[in-house]
XYZ file of N, CA, C and O in Angstrom:
560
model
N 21.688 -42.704 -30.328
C 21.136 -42.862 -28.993
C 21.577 -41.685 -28.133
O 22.780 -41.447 -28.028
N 20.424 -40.734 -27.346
C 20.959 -39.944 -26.389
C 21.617 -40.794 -25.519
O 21.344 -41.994 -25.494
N 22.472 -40.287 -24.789
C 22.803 -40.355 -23.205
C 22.555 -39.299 -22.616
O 22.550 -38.114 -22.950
N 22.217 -40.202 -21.112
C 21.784 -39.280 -19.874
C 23.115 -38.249 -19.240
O 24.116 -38.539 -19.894
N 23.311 -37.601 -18.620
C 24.300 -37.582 -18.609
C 24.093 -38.057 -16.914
O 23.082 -38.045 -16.212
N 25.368 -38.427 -16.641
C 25.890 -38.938 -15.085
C 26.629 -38.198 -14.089
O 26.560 -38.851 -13.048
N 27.111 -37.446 -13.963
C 28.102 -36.157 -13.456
C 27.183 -34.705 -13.550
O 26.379 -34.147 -14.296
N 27.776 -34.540 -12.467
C 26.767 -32.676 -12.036
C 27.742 -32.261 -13.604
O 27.046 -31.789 -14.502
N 29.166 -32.416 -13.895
C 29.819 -32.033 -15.176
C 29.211 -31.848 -16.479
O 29.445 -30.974 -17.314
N 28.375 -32.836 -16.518
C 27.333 -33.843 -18.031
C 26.208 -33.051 -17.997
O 25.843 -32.513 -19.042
N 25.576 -32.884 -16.938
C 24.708 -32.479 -16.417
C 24.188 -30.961 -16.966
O 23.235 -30.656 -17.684
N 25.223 -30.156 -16.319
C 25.669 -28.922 -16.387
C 25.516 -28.477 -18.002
O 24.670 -27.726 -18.488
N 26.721 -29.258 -18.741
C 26.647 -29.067 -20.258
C 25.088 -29.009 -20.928
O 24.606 -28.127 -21.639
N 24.529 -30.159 -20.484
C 23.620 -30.728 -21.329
C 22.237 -29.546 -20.572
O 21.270 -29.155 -21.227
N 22.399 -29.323 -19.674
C 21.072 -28.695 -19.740
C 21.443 -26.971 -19.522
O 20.611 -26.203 -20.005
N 22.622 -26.366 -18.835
C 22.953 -25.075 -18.818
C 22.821 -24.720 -17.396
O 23.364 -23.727 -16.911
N 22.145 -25.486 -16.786
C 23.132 -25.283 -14.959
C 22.516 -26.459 -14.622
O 21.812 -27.144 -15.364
N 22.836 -26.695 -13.346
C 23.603 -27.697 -12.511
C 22.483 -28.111 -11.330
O 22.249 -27.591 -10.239
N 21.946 -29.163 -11.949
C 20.899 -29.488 -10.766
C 21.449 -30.867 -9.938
O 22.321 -31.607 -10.393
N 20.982 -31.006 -9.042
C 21.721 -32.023 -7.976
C 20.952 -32.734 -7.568
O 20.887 -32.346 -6.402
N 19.860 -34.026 -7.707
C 18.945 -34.379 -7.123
C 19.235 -35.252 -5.214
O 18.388 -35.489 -4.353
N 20.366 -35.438 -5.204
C 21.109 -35.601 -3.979
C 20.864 -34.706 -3.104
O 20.346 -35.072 -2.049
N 21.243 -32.990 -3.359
C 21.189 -32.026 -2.366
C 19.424 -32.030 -2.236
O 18.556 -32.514 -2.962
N 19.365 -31.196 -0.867
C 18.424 -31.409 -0.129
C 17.350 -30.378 -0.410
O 16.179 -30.482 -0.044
N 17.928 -29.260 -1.176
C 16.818 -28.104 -1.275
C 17.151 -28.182 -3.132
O 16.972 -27.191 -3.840
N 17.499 -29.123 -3.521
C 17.736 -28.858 -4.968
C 15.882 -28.657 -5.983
O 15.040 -29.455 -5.570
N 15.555 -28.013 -6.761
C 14.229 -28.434 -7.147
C 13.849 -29.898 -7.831
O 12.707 -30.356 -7.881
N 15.089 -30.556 -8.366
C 14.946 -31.591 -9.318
C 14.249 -32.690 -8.375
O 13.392 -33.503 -8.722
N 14.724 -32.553 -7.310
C 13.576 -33.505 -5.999
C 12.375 -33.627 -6.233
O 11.753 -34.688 -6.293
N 11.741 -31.949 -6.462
C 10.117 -32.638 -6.584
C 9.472 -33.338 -7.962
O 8.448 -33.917 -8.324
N 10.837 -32.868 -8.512
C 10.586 -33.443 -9.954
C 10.662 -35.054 -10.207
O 10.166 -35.489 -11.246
N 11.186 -35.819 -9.408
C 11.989 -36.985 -8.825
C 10.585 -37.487 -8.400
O 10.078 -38.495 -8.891
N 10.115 -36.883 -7.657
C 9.093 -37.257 -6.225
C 7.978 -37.525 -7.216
O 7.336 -38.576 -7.198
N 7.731 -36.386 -8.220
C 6.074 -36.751 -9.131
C 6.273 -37.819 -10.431
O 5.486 -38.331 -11.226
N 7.109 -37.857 -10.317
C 8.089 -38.974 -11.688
C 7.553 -40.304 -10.840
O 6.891 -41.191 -11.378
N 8.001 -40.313 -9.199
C 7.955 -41.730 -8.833
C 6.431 -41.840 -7.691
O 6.001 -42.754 -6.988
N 6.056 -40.722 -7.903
C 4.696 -40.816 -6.968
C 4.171 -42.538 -7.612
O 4.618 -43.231 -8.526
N 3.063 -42.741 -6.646
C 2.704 -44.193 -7.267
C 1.907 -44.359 -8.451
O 2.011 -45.305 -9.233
N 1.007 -43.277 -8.560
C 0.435 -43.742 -9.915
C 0.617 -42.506 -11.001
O -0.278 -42.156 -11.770
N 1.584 -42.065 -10.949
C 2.292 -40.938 -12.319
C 2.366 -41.907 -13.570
O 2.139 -41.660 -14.754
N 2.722 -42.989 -13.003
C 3.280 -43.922 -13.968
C 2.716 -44.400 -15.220
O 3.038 -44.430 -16.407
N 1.101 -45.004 -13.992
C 0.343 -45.745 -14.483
C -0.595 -44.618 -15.460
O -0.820 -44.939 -16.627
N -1.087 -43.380 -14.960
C -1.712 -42.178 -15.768
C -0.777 -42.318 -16.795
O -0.904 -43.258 -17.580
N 0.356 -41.339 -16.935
C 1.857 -41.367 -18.174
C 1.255 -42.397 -19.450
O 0.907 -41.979 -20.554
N 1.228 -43.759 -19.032
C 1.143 -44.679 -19.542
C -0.204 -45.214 -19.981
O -0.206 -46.080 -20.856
N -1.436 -44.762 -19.431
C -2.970 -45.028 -19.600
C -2.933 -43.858 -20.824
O -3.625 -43.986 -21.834
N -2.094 -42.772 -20.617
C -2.075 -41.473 -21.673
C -1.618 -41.528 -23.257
O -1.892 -40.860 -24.254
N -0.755 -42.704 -22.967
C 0.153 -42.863 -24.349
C -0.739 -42.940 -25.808
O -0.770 -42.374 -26.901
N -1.315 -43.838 -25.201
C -2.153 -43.689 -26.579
C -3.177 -42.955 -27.015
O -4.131 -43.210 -27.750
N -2.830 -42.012 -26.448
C -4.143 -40.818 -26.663
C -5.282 -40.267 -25.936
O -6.084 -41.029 -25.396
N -5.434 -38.798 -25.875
C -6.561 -38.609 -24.844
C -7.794 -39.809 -24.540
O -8.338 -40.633 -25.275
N -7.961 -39.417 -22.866
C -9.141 -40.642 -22.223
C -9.387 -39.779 -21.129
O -8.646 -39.107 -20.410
N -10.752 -39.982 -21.183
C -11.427 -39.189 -20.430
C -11.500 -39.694 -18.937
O -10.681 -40.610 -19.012
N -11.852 -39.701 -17.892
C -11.875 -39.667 -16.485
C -12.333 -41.832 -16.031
O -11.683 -42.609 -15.331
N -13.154 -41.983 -16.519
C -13.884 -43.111 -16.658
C -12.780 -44.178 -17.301
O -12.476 -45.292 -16.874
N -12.370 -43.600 -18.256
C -11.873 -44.684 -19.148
C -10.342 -44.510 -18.750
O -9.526 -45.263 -19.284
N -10.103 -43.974 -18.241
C -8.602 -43.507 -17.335
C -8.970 -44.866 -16.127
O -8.254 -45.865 -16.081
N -10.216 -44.673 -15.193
C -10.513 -45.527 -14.252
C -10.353 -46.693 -14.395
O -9.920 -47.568 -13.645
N -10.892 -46.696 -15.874
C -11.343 -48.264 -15.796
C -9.886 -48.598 -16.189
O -9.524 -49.680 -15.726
N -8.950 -47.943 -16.929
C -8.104 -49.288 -17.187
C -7.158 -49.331 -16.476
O -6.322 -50.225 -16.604
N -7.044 -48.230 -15.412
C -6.194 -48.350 -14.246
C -6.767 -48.768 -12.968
O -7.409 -48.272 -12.042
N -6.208 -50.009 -13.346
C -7.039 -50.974 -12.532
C -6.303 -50.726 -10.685
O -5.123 -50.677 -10.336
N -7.453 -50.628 -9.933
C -6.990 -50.636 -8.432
C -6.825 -48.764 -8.215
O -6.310 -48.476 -7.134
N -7.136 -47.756 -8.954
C -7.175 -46.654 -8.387
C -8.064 -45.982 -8.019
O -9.005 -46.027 -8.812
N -8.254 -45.284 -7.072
C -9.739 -45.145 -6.712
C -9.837 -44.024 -7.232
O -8.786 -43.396 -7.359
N -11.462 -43.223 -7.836
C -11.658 -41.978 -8.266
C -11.159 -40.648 -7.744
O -10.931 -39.649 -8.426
N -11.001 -40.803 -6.217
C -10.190 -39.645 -5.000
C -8.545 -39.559 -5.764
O -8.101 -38.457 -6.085
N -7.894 -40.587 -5.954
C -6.320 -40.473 -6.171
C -6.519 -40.301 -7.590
O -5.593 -39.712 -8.147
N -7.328 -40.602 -8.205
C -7.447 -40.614 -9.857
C -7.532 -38.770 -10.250
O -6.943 -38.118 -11.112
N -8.455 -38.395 -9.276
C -8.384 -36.949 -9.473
C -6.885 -36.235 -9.203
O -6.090 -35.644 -9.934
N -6.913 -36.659 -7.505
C -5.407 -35.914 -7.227
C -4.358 -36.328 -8.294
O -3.883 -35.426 -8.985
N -3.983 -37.519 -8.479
C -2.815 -37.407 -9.669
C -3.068 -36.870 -11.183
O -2.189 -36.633 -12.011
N -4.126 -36.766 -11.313
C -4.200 -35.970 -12.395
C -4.285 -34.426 -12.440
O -3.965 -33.931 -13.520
N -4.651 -33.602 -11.482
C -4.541 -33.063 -10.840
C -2.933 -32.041 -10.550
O -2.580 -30.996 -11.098
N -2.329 -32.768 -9.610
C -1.156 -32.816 -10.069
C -0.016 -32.761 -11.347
O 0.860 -31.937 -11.607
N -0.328 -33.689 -11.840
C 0.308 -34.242 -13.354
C 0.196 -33.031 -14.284
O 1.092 -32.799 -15.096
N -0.873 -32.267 -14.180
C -1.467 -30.822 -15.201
C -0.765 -29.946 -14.556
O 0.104 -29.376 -15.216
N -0.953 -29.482 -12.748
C 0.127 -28.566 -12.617
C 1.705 -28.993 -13.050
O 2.686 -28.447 -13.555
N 1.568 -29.466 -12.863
C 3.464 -29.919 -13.415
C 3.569 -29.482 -15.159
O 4.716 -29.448 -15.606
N 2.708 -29.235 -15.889
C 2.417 -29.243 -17.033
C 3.014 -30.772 -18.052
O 3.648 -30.913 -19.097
N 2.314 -31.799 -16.927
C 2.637 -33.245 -17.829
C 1.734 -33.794 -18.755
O 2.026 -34.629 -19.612
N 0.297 -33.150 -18.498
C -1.186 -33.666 -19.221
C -1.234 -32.285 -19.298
O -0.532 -31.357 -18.895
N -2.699 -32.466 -20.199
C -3.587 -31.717 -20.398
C -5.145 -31.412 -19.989
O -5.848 -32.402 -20.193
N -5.723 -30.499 -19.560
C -7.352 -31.053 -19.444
C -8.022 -29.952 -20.451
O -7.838 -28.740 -20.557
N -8.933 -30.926 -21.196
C -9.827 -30.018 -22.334
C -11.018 -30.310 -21.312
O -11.078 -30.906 -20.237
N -12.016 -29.577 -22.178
C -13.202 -29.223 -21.572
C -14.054 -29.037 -22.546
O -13.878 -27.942 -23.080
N -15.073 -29.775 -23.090
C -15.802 -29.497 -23.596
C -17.290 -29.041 -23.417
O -18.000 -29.837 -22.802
N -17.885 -27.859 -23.866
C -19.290 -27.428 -23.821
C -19.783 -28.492 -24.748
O -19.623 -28.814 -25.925
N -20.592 -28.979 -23.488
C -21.575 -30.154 -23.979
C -22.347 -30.406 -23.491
O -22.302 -29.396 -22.789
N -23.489 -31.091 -22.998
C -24.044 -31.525 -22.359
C -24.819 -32.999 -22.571
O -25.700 -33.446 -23.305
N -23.838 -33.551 -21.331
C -23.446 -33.661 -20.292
C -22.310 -32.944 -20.441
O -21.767 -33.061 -21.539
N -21.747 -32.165 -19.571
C -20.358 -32.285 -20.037
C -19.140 -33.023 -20.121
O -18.909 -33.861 -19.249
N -18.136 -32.784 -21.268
C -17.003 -33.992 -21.453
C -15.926 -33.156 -21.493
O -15.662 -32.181 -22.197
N -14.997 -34.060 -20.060
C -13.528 -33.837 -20.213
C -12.661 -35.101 -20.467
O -12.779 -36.280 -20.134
N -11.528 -34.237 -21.356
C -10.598 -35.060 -22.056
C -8.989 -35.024 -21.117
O -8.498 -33.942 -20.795
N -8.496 -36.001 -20.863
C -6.760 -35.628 -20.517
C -5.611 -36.173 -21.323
O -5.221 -37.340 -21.310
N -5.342 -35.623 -21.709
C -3.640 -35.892 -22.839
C -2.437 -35.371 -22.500
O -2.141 -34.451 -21.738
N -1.838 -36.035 -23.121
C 0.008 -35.755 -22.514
C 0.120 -34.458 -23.335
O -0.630 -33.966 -24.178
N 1.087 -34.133 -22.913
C 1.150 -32.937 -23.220
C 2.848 -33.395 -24.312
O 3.187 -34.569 -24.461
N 3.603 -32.282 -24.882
C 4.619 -32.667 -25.404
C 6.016 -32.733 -23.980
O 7.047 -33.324 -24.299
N 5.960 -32.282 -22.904
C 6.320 -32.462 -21.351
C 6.073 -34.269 -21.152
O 6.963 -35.104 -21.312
N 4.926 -34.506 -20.847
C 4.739 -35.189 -20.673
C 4.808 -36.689 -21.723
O 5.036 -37.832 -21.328
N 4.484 -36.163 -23.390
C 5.474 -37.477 -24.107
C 7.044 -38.011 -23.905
O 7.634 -39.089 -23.977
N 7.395 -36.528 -23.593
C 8.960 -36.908 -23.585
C 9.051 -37.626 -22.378
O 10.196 -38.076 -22.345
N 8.280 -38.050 -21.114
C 8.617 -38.961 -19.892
C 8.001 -40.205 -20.493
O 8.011 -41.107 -19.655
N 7.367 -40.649 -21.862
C 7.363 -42.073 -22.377
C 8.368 -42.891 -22.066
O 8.135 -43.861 -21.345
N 9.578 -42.660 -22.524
C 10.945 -43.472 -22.898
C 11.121 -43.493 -21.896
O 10.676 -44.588 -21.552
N 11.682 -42.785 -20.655
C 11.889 -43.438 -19.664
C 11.079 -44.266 -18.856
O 11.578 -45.256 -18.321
N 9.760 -43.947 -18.688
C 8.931 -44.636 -18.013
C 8.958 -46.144 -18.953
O 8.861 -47.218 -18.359
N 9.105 -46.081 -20.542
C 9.000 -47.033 -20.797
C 10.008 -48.246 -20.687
O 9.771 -49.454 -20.672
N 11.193 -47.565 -20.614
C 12.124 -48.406 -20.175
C 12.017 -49.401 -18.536
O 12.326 -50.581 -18.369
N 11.482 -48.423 -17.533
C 11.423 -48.620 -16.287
C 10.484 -49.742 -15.973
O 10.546 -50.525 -15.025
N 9.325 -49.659 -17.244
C 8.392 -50.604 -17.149
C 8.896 -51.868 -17.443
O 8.794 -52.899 -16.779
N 9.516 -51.654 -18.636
C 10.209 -53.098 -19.347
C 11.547 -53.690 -18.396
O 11.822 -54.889 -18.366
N 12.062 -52.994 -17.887
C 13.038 -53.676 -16.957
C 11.886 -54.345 -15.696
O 12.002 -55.550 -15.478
N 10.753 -53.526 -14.857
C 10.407 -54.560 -13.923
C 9.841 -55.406 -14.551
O 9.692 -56.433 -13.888
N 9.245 -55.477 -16.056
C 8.013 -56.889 -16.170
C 9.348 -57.736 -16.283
O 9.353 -58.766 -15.609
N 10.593 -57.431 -17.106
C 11.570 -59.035 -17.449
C 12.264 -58.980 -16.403
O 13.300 -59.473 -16.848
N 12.519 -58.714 -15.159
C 12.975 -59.375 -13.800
C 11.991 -59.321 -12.756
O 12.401 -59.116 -11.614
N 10.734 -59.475 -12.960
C 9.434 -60.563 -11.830
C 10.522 -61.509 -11.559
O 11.305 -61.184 -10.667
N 10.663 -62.334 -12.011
C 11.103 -64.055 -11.632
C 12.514 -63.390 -10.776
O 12.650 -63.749 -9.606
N 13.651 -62.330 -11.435
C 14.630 -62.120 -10.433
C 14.141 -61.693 -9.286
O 14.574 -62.297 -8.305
N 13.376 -60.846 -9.084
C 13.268 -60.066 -7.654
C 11.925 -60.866 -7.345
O 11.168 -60.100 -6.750
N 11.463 -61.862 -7.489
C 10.699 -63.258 -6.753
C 11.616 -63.962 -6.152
O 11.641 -64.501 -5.045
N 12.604 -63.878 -7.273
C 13.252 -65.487 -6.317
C 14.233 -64.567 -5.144
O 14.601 -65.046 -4.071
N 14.466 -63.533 -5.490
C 15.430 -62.596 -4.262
C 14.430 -62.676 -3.163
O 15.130 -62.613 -2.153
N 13.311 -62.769 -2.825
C 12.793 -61.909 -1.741
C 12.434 -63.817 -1.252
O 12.294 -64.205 -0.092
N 12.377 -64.483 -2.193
C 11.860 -65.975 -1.825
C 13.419 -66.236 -1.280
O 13.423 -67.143 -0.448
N 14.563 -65.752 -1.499
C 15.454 -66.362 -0.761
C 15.945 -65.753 0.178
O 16.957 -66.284 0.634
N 15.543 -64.610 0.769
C 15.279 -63.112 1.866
C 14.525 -64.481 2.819
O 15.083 -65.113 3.716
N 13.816 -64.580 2.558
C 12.823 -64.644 3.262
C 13.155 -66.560 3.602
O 12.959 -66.918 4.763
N 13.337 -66.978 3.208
C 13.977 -68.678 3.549
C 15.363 -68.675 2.912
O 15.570 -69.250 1.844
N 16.589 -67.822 3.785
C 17.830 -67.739 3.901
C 18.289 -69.471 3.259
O 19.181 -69.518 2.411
N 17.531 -70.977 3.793
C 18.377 -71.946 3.248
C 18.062 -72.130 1.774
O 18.705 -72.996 1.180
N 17.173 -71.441 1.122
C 17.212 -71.594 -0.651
C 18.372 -70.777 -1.026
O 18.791 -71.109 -2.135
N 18.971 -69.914 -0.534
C 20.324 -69.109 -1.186
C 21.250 -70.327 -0.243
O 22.272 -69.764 0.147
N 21.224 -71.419 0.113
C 22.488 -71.814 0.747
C 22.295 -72.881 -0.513
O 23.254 -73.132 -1.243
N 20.737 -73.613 -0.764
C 21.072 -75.045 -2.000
C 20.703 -75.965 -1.202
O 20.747 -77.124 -1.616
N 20.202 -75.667 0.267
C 19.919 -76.658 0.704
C 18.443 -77.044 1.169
O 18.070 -75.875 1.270
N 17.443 -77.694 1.490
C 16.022 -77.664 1.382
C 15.767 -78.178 2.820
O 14.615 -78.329 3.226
């Protein structure tokens, strides 16, 4: 099993200088920022199993509209996380795929996914007891 490392120390070793996502002008920020934009995730993950073209990106990401569907993909390619092919065709057909950048953000994203689907019920009942302070007392 890798480990991440935790310390600017770990850090340092493992990659050959010293990024800080804390400091304020560090670059690893924007790297941070397109990792957690809102739908990096859901593209990343519509990608896994193999190039999908614009439509079929849409359809199974459900709730994104074609405007943000472009911009994050868009995005995602400058970062060099996808890919866009292009095919001479007619009509013409474009394809988007992860790139080998962009496989390697699987594992984490996949982890991130699997921790929120198995605590729904924890962070339900947190915000259900946020929100009616006497269910965290036991009393009704």
């Amino acid at each position: 099993m890798d480990l991440i490392p935790v310390s600017t120390t770990e850090l340092e070793h493992a990659v050959g200088k010293a990024y800080n996502v804390m400091a304020a002008t560090c670059p690893s920020r924007t790297v941070l920022h397109r990792i957690g934009a809102r739908w990096t995730v859901f593209v990343v993950n519509a990608l896994a199993d193999g190039p999908r073209r614009f439509t079929e990106l849409k359809g199974h990401i459900q709730g994104i509209t074609p405007k943000v569907l472009t911009e994050t993909l868009r995005s995602l390619e400058a970062d060099g996380l996808i890919s866009r092919l292009e095919y001479a065709e007619n009509p013409p057909r474009v394809e988007y795929a992860l790139t080998p950048l962009g496989r390697s953000l699987l594992g984490p994203l996949r982890a991130v996914r699997l921790w929120a689907e198995q605590h729904v019920p924890d962070i339900e009942a947190a915000r259900a007891r946020h929100e009616d302070p006497t269910l965290a007392a036991g009393t009704s």
